[in-house]
């Protein structure tokens, strides 16, 4: 038997949590000469047998995060039989949750990793929405889950960000009579594109308020009623040409419009 100090970090998932905890403990002993050996994705009894056979011939401790009850019980039993110290890093806290909050654990390995993946997908979607906001880069149209089109002040940007927090990559394109729509709009599946419409009076009020907030005259062409009618007529023609679903956002909150968009796309067969 070697005198080398070893901690076997054992997990039925990646085992990053266990390794961090073991490193935190070893730091309290100035790191010592402890060697950490990582054994991940333990999934059956044979894996446990192999670990026990290795550990019993070394100067070692087993630190583990195993949430599958049968594997945990087998590891505890065999460790006791062989005189090996095996420390369960998760079960005491899981039992506390069960007792105090009256909830049962799922006993499924890898759930934290899935949560992390969801987090990173959300961050990626938010970065996508920022990069492809307001037609800054038309290449985003091809890679987006959802493409929003409409005239200025139809909530394209807030909708993009809200949907991004739901992990959808959204590009939004402003429709302006003087600027031809990008060819990419007509190349994507039309059921991934959503048109946003609004009543002329509502848009007029919104644009006037926007000009006021910027310290500009409300008589500017941006809020001119005839100009608004022209823009809305133009955008309607583009939406009909694409054949995309259209939502009137006049009296809808961003959350309500987002729910409608997802429902419409799902109904049209888009995988969300």
PDB file of C-alpha atoms in Angstrom:
ATOM      1  CA  UNK A   1       0.000   0.000   0.000  1.00  0.00           C
ATOM      2  CA  UNK A   2       1.376   3.416  -0.926  1.00  0.00           C
ATOM      3  CA  UNK A   3       1.432   6.332   1.551  1.00  0.00           C
ATOM      4  CA  UNK A   4       0.546   8.761  -1.178  1.00  0.00           C
ATOM      5  CA  UNK A   5      -2.587  10.715  -0.182  1.00  0.00           C
ATOM      6  CA  UNK A   6      -5.321  10.389  -2.792  1.00  0.00           C
ATOM      7  CA  UNK A   7      -8.888  11.602  -2.982  1.00  0.00           C
ATOM      8  CA  UNK A   8     -11.015   9.822  -5.547  1.00  0.00           C
ATOM      9  CA  UNK A   9     -13.682  12.267  -6.732  1.00  0.00           C
ATOM     10  CA  UNK A  10     -16.535  10.077  -7.919  1.00  0.00           C
ATOM     11  CA  UNK A  11     -19.710  11.236  -9.663  1.00  0.00           C
ATOM     12  CA  UNK A  12     -22.555   9.902 -11.782  1.00  0.00           C
ATOM     13  CA  UNK A  13     -22.261  13.120 -13.791  1.00  0.00           C
ATOM     14  CA  UNK A  14     -19.301  15.357 -14.646  1.00  0.00           C
ATOM     15  CA  UNK A  15     -18.273  15.768 -11.019  1.00  0.00           C
ATOM     16  CA  UNK A  16     -17.196  19.416 -11.139  1.00  0.00           C
ATOM     17  CA  UNK A  17     -19.075  20.219  -7.926  1.00  0.00           C
ATOM     18  CA  UNK A  18     -17.353  17.442  -6.001  1.00  0.00           C
ATOM     19  CA  UNK A  19     -13.917  18.424  -7.272  1.00  0.00           C
ATOM     20  CA  UNK A  20     -14.406  22.059  -6.261  1.00  0.00           C
ATOM     21  CA  UNK A  21     -15.456  21.005  -2.759  1.00  0.00           C
ATOM     22  CA  UNK A  22     -12.470  18.696  -2.395  1.00  0.00           C
ATOM     23  CA  UNK A  23     -10.111  21.444  -3.558  1.00  0.00           C
ATOM     24  CA  UNK A  24     -11.680  23.836  -1.060  1.00  0.00           C
ATOM     25  CA  UNK A  25     -11.017  21.337   1.741  1.00  0.00           C
ATOM     26  CA  UNK A  26      -7.440  20.571   0.658  1.00  0.00           C
ATOM     27  CA  UNK A  27      -6.721  24.306   0.675  1.00  0.00           C
ATOM     28  CA  UNK A  28      -7.412  24.254   4.432  1.00  0.00           C
ATOM     29  CA  UNK A  29      -4.482  21.847   4.756  1.00  0.00           C
ATOM     30  CA  UNK A  30      -2.221  24.017   2.583  1.00  0.00           C
ATOM     31  CA  UNK A  31      -2.896  21.697  -0.311  1.00  0.00           C
ATOM     32  CA  UNK A  32      -0.619  19.074   1.230  1.00  0.00           C
ATOM     33  CA  UNK A  33       0.493  16.358  -1.124  1.00  0.00           C
ATOM     34  CA  UNK A  34      -3.044  15.262  -1.877  1.00  0.00           C
ATOM     35  CA  UNK A  35      -3.628  13.977  -5.371  1.00  0.00           C
ATOM     36  CA  UNK A  36      -7.156  14.328  -6.741  1.00  0.00           C
ATOM     37  CA  UNK A  37      -8.258  11.649  -9.176  1.00  0.00           C
ATOM     38  CA  UNK A  38     -11.476  12.300 -11.050  1.00  0.00           C
ATOM     39  CA  UNK A  39     -13.871   9.433 -11.923  1.00  0.00           C
ATOM     40  CA  UNK A  40     -16.914  10.724 -13.814  1.00  0.00           C
ATOM     41  CA  UNK A  41     -20.118   9.233 -15.216  1.00  0.00           C
ATOM     42  CA  UNK A  42     -20.300   6.276 -12.851  1.00  0.00           C
ATOM     43  CA  UNK A  43     -23.423   4.451 -13.994  1.00  0.00           C
ATOM     44  CA  UNK A  44     -23.464   0.856 -12.745  1.00  0.00           C
ATOM     45  CA  UNK A  45     -22.363  -1.520  -9.985  1.00  0.00           C
ATOM     46  CA  UNK A  46     -19.264  -2.625 -11.899  1.00  0.00           C
ATOM     47  CA  UNK A  47     -17.996   0.947 -11.922  1.00  0.00           C
ATOM     48  CA  UNK A  48     -18.346   1.053  -8.125  1.00  0.00           C
ATOM     49  CA  UNK A  49     -16.511  -2.285  -7.767  1.00  0.00           C
ATOM     50  CA  UNK A  50     -13.606  -0.928  -9.829  1.00  0.00           C
ATOM     51  CA  UNK A  51     -13.388   2.185  -7.661  1.00  0.00           C
ATOM     52  CA  UNK A  52     -13.425   0.166  -4.422  1.00  0.00           C
ATOM     53  CA  UNK A  53     -10.707  -2.169  -5.721  1.00  0.00           C
ATOM     54  CA  UNK A  54      -8.486   0.781  -6.548  1.00  0.00           C
ATOM     55  CA  UNK A  55      -9.165   2.664  -3.313  1.00  0.00           C
ATOM     56  CA  UNK A  56      -8.583  -0.235  -0.910  1.00  0.00           C
ATOM     57  CA  UNK A  57      -4.971  -0.580  -2.018  1.00  0.00           C
ATOM     58  CA  UNK A  58      -4.152   3.111  -1.583  1.00  0.00           C
ATOM     59  CA  UNK A  59      -3.986   5.707   1.182  1.00  0.00           C
ATOM     60  CA  UNK A  60      -7.196   7.337   0.052  1.00  0.00           C
ATOM     61  CA  UNK A  61     -10.612   8.841   0.609  1.00  0.00           C
ATOM     62  CA  UNK A  62     -13.582   8.654  -1.733  1.00  0.00           C
ATOM     63  CA  UNK A  63     -15.572  11.885  -2.053  1.00  0.00           C
ATOM     64  CA  UNK A  64     -18.654  11.457  -4.150  1.00  0.00           C
ATOM     65  CA  UNK A  65     -21.750  13.092  -5.620  1.00  0.00           C
ATOM     66  CA  UNK A  66     -23.942  10.182  -6.611  1.00  0.00           C
ATOM     67  CA  UNK A  67     -27.688  10.783  -6.692  1.00  0.00           C
ATOM     68  CA  UNK A  68     -28.827   7.367  -7.967  1.00  0.00           C
ATOM     69  CA  UNK A  69     -29.904   5.629  -4.715  1.00  0.00           C
ATOM     70  CA  UNK A  70     -28.865   2.074  -5.668  1.00  0.00           C
ATOM     71  CA  UNK A  71     -25.325   3.150  -6.599  1.00  0.00           C
ATOM     72  CA  UNK A  72     -24.960   5.309  -3.506  1.00  0.00           C
ATOM     73  CA  UNK A  73     -26.084   2.477  -1.214  1.00  0.00           C
ATOM     74  CA  UNK A  74     -23.743  -0.012  -2.879  1.00  0.00           C
ATOM     75  CA  UNK A  75     -20.787   2.361  -2.613  1.00  0.00           C
ATOM     76  CA  UNK A  76     -21.486   3.061   1.080  1.00  0.00           C
ATOM     77  CA  UNK A  77     -21.809  -0.651   1.855  1.00  0.00           C
ATOM     78  CA  UNK A  78     -18.627  -1.738   0.030  1.00  0.00           C
ATOM     79  CA  UNK A  79     -16.629   1.162   1.454  1.00  0.00           C
ATOM     80  CA  UNK A  80     -17.606   0.126   5.002  1.00  0.00           C
ATOM     81  CA  UNK A  81     -16.705  -3.502   4.295  1.00  0.00           C
ATOM     82  CA  UNK A  82     -13.252  -2.526   3.015  1.00  0.00           C
ATOM     83  CA  UNK A  83     -12.608   0.116   5.678  1.00  0.00           C
ATOM     84  CA  UNK A  84     -12.541   2.949   3.150  1.00  0.00           C
ATOM     85  CA  UNK A  85     -13.706   6.431   4.116  1.00  0.00           C
ATOM     86  CA  UNK A  86     -16.397   7.459   1.617  1.00  0.00           C
ATOM     87  CA  UNK A  87     -17.903  10.921   2.020  1.00  0.00           C
ATOM     88  CA  UNK A  88     -21.258  11.781   0.457  1.00  0.00           C
ATOM     89  CA  UNK A  89     -21.052  15.464  -0.469  1.00  0.00           C
ATOM     90  CA  UNK A  90     -24.691  15.910  -1.506  1.00  0.00           C
ATOM     91  CA  UNK A  91     -26.992  13.655   0.503  1.00  0.00           C
ATOM     92  CA  UNK A  92     -26.942  15.572   3.837  1.00  0.00           C
ATOM     93  CA  UNK A  93     -28.142  18.742   2.142  1.00  0.00           C
ATOM     94  CA  UNK A  94     -30.657  16.823   0.025  1.00  0.00           C
ATOM     95  CA  UNK A  95     -32.083  15.280   3.195  1.00  0.00           C
ATOM     96  CA  UNK A  96     -32.313  18.740   4.765  1.00  0.00           C
ATOM     97  CA  UNK A  97     -34.265  19.975   1.720  1.00  0.00           C
ATOM     98  CA  UNK A  98     -36.614  16.993   2.002  1.00  0.00           C
ATOM     99  CA  UNK A  99     -37.247  17.493   5.715  1.00  0.00           C
ATOM    100  CA  UNK A 100     -37.569  21.278   5.751  1.00  0.00           C
ATOM    101  CA  UNK A 101     -39.229  21.978   2.409  1.00  0.00           C
ATOM    102  CA  UNK A 102     -41.180  18.710   2.139  1.00  0.00           C
ATOM    103  CA  UNK A 103     -39.883  18.062  -1.370  1.00  0.00           C
ATOM    104  CA  UNK A 104     -38.457  14.898  -2.880  1.00  0.00           C
ATOM    105  CA  UNK A 105     -35.277  14.978  -5.018  1.00  0.00           C
ATOM    106  CA  UNK A 106     -35.401  13.726  -8.599  1.00  0.00           C
ATOM    107  CA  UNK A 107     -32.337  11.481  -8.188  1.00  0.00           C
ATOM    108  CA  UNK A 108     -31.276  12.271 -11.748  1.00  0.00           C
ATOM    109  CA  UNK A 109     -27.574  12.862 -12.492  1.00  0.00           C
ATOM    110  CA  UNK A 110     -26.487  15.846 -14.587  1.00  0.00           C
ATOM    111  CA  UNK A 111     -29.358  18.224 -13.771  1.00  0.00           C
ATOM    112  CA  UNK A 112     -27.050  21.096 -12.842  1.00  0.00           C
ATOM    113  CA  UNK A 113     -25.227  20.717 -16.140  1.00  0.00           C
ATOM    114  CA  UNK A 114     -28.571  20.982 -17.933  1.00  0.00           C
ATOM    115  CA  UNK A 115     -29.354  24.122 -15.948  1.00  0.00           C
ATOM    116  CA  UNK A 116     -25.994  25.553 -16.966  1.00  0.00           C
ATOM    117  CA  UNK A 117     -26.713  24.715 -20.608  1.00  0.00           C
ATOM    118  CA  UNK A 118     -30.014  26.598 -20.360  1.00  0.00           C
ATOM    119  CA  UNK A 119     -28.192  29.578 -18.906  1.00  0.00           C
ATOM    120  CA  UNK A 120     -25.619  29.654 -21.686  1.00  0.00           C
ATOM    121  CA  UNK A 121     -28.306  29.258 -24.362  1.00  0.00           C
ATOM    122  CA  UNK A 122     -30.094  32.256 -22.887  1.00  0.00           C
ATOM    123  CA  UNK A 123     -26.913  34.336 -22.879  1.00  0.00           C
ATOM    124  CA  UNK A 124     -26.206  33.308 -26.471  1.00  0.00           C
ATOM    125  CA  UNK A 125     -29.739  34.296 -27.521  1.00  0.00           C
ATOM    126  CA  UNK A 126     -29.442  37.697 -25.828  1.00  0.00           C
ATOM    127  CA  UNK A 127     -26.103  38.367 -27.522  1.00  0.00           C
ATOM    128  CA  UNK A 128     -27.689  37.344 -30.835  1.00  0.00           C
ATOM    129  CA  UNK A 129     -30.615  39.742 -30.328  1.00  0.00           C
ATOM    130  CA  UNK A 130     -28.251  42.618 -29.588  1.00  0.00           C
ATOM    131  CA  UNK A 131     -26.029  41.872 -32.582  1.00  0.00           C
ATOM    132  CA  UNK A 132     -28.902  41.573 -35.042  1.00  0.00           C
ATOM    133  CA  UNK A 133     -31.134  44.302 -33.652  1.00  0.00           C
ATOM    134  CA  UNK A 134     -32.742  46.801 -36.013  1.00  0.00           C
ATOM    135  CA  UNK A 135     -31.250  45.296 -39.160  1.00  0.00           C
ATOM    136  CA  UNK A 136     -27.630  45.948 -38.135  1.00  0.00           C
ATOM    137  CA  UNK A 137     -26.445  42.770 -39.860  1.00  0.00           C
ATOM    138  CA  UNK A 138     -28.686  40.992 -42.337  1.00  0.00           C
ATOM    139  CA  UNK A 139     -26.752  37.728 -41.952  1.00  0.00           C
ATOM    140  CA  UNK A 140     -28.676  37.182 -38.746  1.00  0.00           C
ATOM    141  CA  UNK A 141     -31.853  36.493 -40.719  1.00  0.00           C
ATOM    142  CA  UNK A 142     -30.561  33.116 -41.888  1.00  0.00           C
ATOM    143  CA  UNK A 143     -29.538  31.988 -38.400  1.00  0.00           C
ATOM    144  CA  UNK A 144     -32.451  33.343 -36.353  1.00  0.00           C
ATOM    145  CA  UNK A 145     -35.173  31.219 -34.789  1.00  0.00           C
ATOM    146  CA  UNK A 146     -37.584  34.116 -35.259  1.00  0.00           C
ATOM    147  CA  UNK A 147     -37.421  37.203 -37.507  1.00  0.00           C
ATOM    148  CA  UNK A 148     -39.556  40.211 -36.584  1.00  0.00           C
ATOM    149  CA  UNK A 149     -40.418  42.851 -39.168  1.00  0.00           C
ATOM    150  CA  UNK A 150     -42.328  46.097 -38.883  1.00  0.00           C
ATOM    151  CA  UNK A 151     -42.096  49.871 -39.002  1.00  0.00           C
ATOM    152  CA  UNK A 152     -40.300  51.860 -36.320  1.00  0.00           C
ATOM    153  CA  UNK A 153     -41.876  51.797 -32.819  1.00  0.00           C
ATOM    154  CA  UNK A 154     -43.747  48.503 -33.130  1.00  0.00           C
ATOM    155  CA  UNK A 155     -41.843  46.999 -30.158  1.00  0.00           C
ATOM    156  CA  UNK A 156     -39.432  44.945 -32.282  1.00  0.00           C
ATOM    157  CA  UNK A 157     -36.455  45.434 -29.961  1.00  0.00           C
ATOM    158  CA  UNK A 158     -38.258  44.821 -26.637  1.00  0.00           C
ATOM    159  CA  UNK A 159     -39.893  41.749 -28.152  1.00  0.00           C
ATOM    160  CA  UNK A 160     -36.535  40.478 -29.394  1.00  0.00           C
ATOM    161  CA  UNK A 161     -35.023  40.820 -25.934  1.00  0.00           C
ATOM    162  CA  UNK A 162     -38.008  39.230 -24.198  1.00  0.00           C
ATOM    163  CA  UNK A 163     -37.927  36.240 -26.546  1.00  0.00           C
ATOM    164  CA  UNK A 164     -34.154  36.028 -26.141  1.00  0.00           C
ATOM    165  CA  UNK A 165     -34.682  35.529 -22.416  1.00  0.00           C
ATOM    166  CA  UNK A 166     -36.829  32.549 -23.434  1.00  0.00           C
ATOM    167  CA  UNK A 167     -33.723  31.247 -25.296  1.00  0.00           C
ATOM    168  CA  UNK A 168     -34.883  32.140 -28.840  1.00  0.00           C
ATOM    169  CA  UNK A 169     -32.476  33.777 -31.284  1.00  0.00           C
ATOM    170  CA  UNK A 170     -34.344  36.749 -32.735  1.00  0.00           C
ATOM    171  CA  UNK A 171     -33.392  39.168 -35.490  1.00  0.00           C
ATOM    172  CA  UNK A 172     -35.536  42.198 -36.208  1.00  0.00           C
ATOM    173  CA  UNK A 173     -35.728  44.207 -39.410  1.00  0.00           C
ATOM    174  CA  UNK A 174     -37.230  47.701 -39.749  1.00  0.00           C
ATOM    175  CA  UNK A 175     -39.408  48.281 -42.813  1.00  0.00           C
ATOM    176  CA  UNK A 176     -38.859  51.685 -44.411  1.00  0.00           C
ATOM    177  CA  UNK A 177     -40.323  52.688 -47.811  1.00  0.00           C
ATOM    178  CA  UNK A 178     -37.042  54.165 -48.997  1.00  0.00           C
ATOM    179  CA  UNK A 179     -35.041  51.043 -48.129  1.00  0.00           C
ATOM    180  CA  UNK A 180     -35.699  47.805 -50.048  1.00  0.00           C
ATOM    181  CA  UNK A 181     -36.137  44.817 -47.724  1.00  0.00           C
ATOM    182  CA  UNK A 182     -33.145  42.457 -47.646  1.00  0.00           C
ATOM    183  CA  UNK A 183     -33.279  39.526 -50.047  1.00  0.00           C
ATOM    184  CA  UNK A 184     -32.658  37.181 -47.121  1.00  0.00           C
ATOM    185  CA  UNK A 185     -36.191  37.883 -45.849  1.00  0.00           C
ATOM    186  CA  UNK A 186     -37.636  36.065 -48.846  1.00  0.00           C
ATOM    187  CA  UNK A 187     -35.262  33.104 -48.578  1.00  0.00           C
ATOM    188  CA  UNK A 188     -36.146  31.920 -45.077  1.00  0.00           C
ATOM    189  CA  UNK A 189     -39.216  29.778 -44.293  1.00  0.00           C
ATOM    190  CA  UNK A 190     -42.051  32.264 -44.106  1.00  0.00           C
ATOM    191  CA  UNK A 191     -43.396  30.680 -40.940  1.00  0.00           C
ATOM    192  CA  UNK A 192     -40.291  31.856 -39.053  1.00  0.00           C
ATOM    193  CA  UNK A 193     -41.014  35.477 -39.888  1.00  0.00           C
ATOM    194  CA  UNK A 194     -43.601  37.544 -37.971  1.00  0.00           C
ATOM    195  CA  UNK A 195     -44.948  40.919 -39.044  1.00  0.00           C
ATOM    196  CA  UNK A 196     -45.852  43.533 -36.446  1.00  0.00           C
ATOM    197  CA  UNK A 197     -48.610  45.995 -37.310  1.00  0.00           C
ATOM    198  CA  UNK A 198     -50.118  48.880 -35.366  1.00  0.00           C
ATOM    199  CA  UNK A 199     -52.970  51.335 -35.875  1.00  0.00           C
ATOM    200  CA  UNK A 200     -52.001  54.722 -37.360  1.00  0.00           C
ATOM    201  CA  UNK A 201     -53.357  56.722 -34.402  1.00  0.00           C
ATOM    202  CA  UNK A 202     -51.507  54.600 -31.859  1.00  0.00           C
ATOM    203  CA  UNK A 203     -48.260  54.830 -33.803  1.00  0.00           C
ATOM    204  CA  UNK A 204     -48.706  58.592 -34.160  1.00  0.00           C
ATOM    205  CA  UNK A 205     -49.068  58.970 -30.379  1.00  0.00           C
ATOM    206  CA  UNK A 206     -46.054  56.751 -29.683  1.00  0.00           C
ATOM    207  CA  UNK A 207     -43.831  58.609 -32.122  1.00  0.00           C
ATOM    208  CA  UNK A 208     -44.835  62.009 -30.797  1.00  0.00           C
ATOM    209  CA  UNK A 209     -43.931  60.891 -27.289  1.00  0.00           C
ATOM    210  CA  UNK A 210     -40.640  59.559 -28.588  1.00  0.00           C
ATOM    211  CA  UNK A 211     -39.811  62.894 -30.212  1.00  0.00           C
ATOM    212  CA  UNK A 212     -40.700  64.740 -27.000  1.00  0.00           C
ATOM    213  CA  UNK A 213     -38.379  62.504 -24.980  1.00  0.00           C
ATOM    214  CA  UNK A 214     -35.586  63.386 -27.415  1.00  0.00           C
ATOM    215  CA  UNK A 215     -36.350  67.098 -27.168  1.00  0.00           C
ATOM    216  CA  UNK A 216     -37.423  67.281 -30.815  1.00  0.00           C
ATOM    217  CA  UNK A 217     -40.436  68.926 -32.453  1.00  0.00           C
ATOM    218  CA  UNK A 218     -43.469  66.660 -32.713  1.00  0.00           C
ATOM    219  CA  UNK A 219     -44.160  68.098 -36.161  1.00  0.00           C
ATOM    220  CA  UNK A 220     -41.204  66.185 -37.566  1.00  0.00           C
ATOM    221  CA  UNK A 221     -41.853  63.890 -40.521  1.00  0.00           C
ATOM    222  CA  UNK A 222     -41.291  60.890 -38.225  1.00  0.00           C
ATOM    223  CA  UNK A 223     -44.651  61.579 -36.565  1.00  0.00           C
ATOM    224  CA  UNK A 224     -46.422  62.993 -39.616  1.00  0.00           C
ATOM    225  CA  UNK A 225     -49.738  61.168 -40.012  1.00  0.00           C
ATOM    226  CA  UNK A 226     -49.535  60.860 -43.793  1.00  0.00           C
ATOM    227  CA  UNK A 227     -45.998  59.541 -43.494  1.00  0.00           C
ATOM    228  CA  UNK A 228     -47.189  56.949 -40.977  1.00  0.00           C
ATOM    229  CA  UNK A 229     -49.939  55.824 -43.346  1.00  0.00           C
ATOM    230  CA  UNK A 230     -47.356  55.460 -46.106  1.00  0.00           C
ATOM    231  CA  UNK A 231     -45.054  53.361 -43.906  1.00  0.00           C
ATOM    232  CA  UNK A 232     -47.856  51.100 -42.702  1.00  0.00           C
ATOM    233  CA  UNK A 233     -49.129  50.569 -46.228  1.00  0.00           C
ATOM    234  CA  UNK A 234     -45.621  49.697 -47.392  1.00  0.00           C
ATOM    235  CA  UNK A 235     -45.007  47.285 -44.504  1.00  0.00           C
ATOM    236  CA  UNK A 236     -48.327  45.546 -45.120  1.00  0.00           C
ATOM    237  CA  UNK A 237     -47.381  44.919 -48.742  1.00  0.00           C
ATOM    238  CA  UNK A 238     -44.035  43.418 -47.692  1.00  0.00           C
ATOM    239  CA  UNK A 239     -45.699  41.153 -45.142  1.00  0.00           C
ATOM    240  CA  UNK A 240     -48.220  39.939 -47.725  1.00  0.00           C
ATOM    241  CA  UNK A 241     -45.409  39.292 -50.181  1.00  0.00           C
ATOM    242  CA  UNK A 242     -43.562  37.193 -47.592  1.00  0.00           C
ATOM    243  CA  UNK A 243     -46.763  35.466 -46.497  1.00  0.00           C
ATOM    244  CA  UNK A 244     -45.837  35.636 -42.823  1.00  0.00           C
ATOM    245  CA  UNK A 245     -48.242  35.785 -39.872  1.00  0.00           C
ATOM    246  CA  UNK A 246     -49.073  39.301 -38.705  1.00  0.00           C
ATOM    247  CA  UNK A 247     -49.858  40.551 -35.195  1.00  0.00           C
ATOM    248  CA  UNK A 248     -51.421  43.914 -34.339  1.00  0.00           C
ATOM    249  CA  UNK A 249     -49.476  45.176 -31.316  1.00  0.00           C
ATOM    250  CA  UNK A 250     -51.523  48.352 -30.778  1.00  0.00           C
ATOM    251  CA  UNK A 251     -52.883  47.506 -27.323  1.00  0.00           C
ATOM    252  CA  UNK A 252     -50.730  44.556 -26.334  1.00  0.00           C
ATOM    253  CA  UNK A 253     -48.017  44.231 -23.732  1.00  0.00           C
ATOM    254  CA  UNK A 254     -44.701  42.779 -24.883  1.00  0.00           C
ATOM    255  CA  UNK A 255     -45.351  39.572 -22.931  1.00  0.00           C
ATOM    256  CA  UNK A 256     -48.760  39.133 -24.567  1.00  0.00           C
ATOM    257  CA  UNK A 257     -47.363  39.645 -28.056  1.00  0.00           C
ATOM    258  CA  UNK A 258     -44.509  37.210 -27.341  1.00  0.00           C
ATOM    259  CA  UNK A 259     -46.973  34.531 -26.245  1.00  0.00           C
ATOM    260  CA  UNK A 260     -48.987  35.077 -29.427  1.00  0.00           C
ATOM    261  CA  UNK A 261     -45.860  34.811 -31.571  1.00  0.00           C
ATOM    262  CA  UNK A 262     -44.825  31.511 -30.010  1.00  0.00           C
ATOM    263  CA  UNK A 263     -48.352  30.121 -30.272  1.00  0.00           C
ATOM    264  CA  UNK A 264     -48.633  31.127 -33.938  1.00  0.00           C
ATOM    265  CA  UNK A 265     -45.268  29.668 -34.854  1.00  0.00           C
ATOM    266  CA  UNK A 266     -46.012  26.429 -33.022  1.00  0.00           C
ATOM    267  CA  UNK A 267     -49.321  26.160 -34.854  1.00  0.00           C
ATOM    268  CA  UNK A 268     -47.491  26.606 -38.153  1.00  0.00           C
ATOM    269  CA  UNK A 269     -45.163  23.733 -37.339  1.00  0.00           C
ATOM    270  CA  UNK A 270     -42.038  25.616 -36.241  1.00  0.00           C
ATOM    271  CA  UNK A 271     -40.007  23.582 -33.734  1.00  0.00           C
ATOM    272  CA  UNK A 272     -39.637  25.786 -30.641  1.00  0.00           C
TER     273      UNK A 272
END
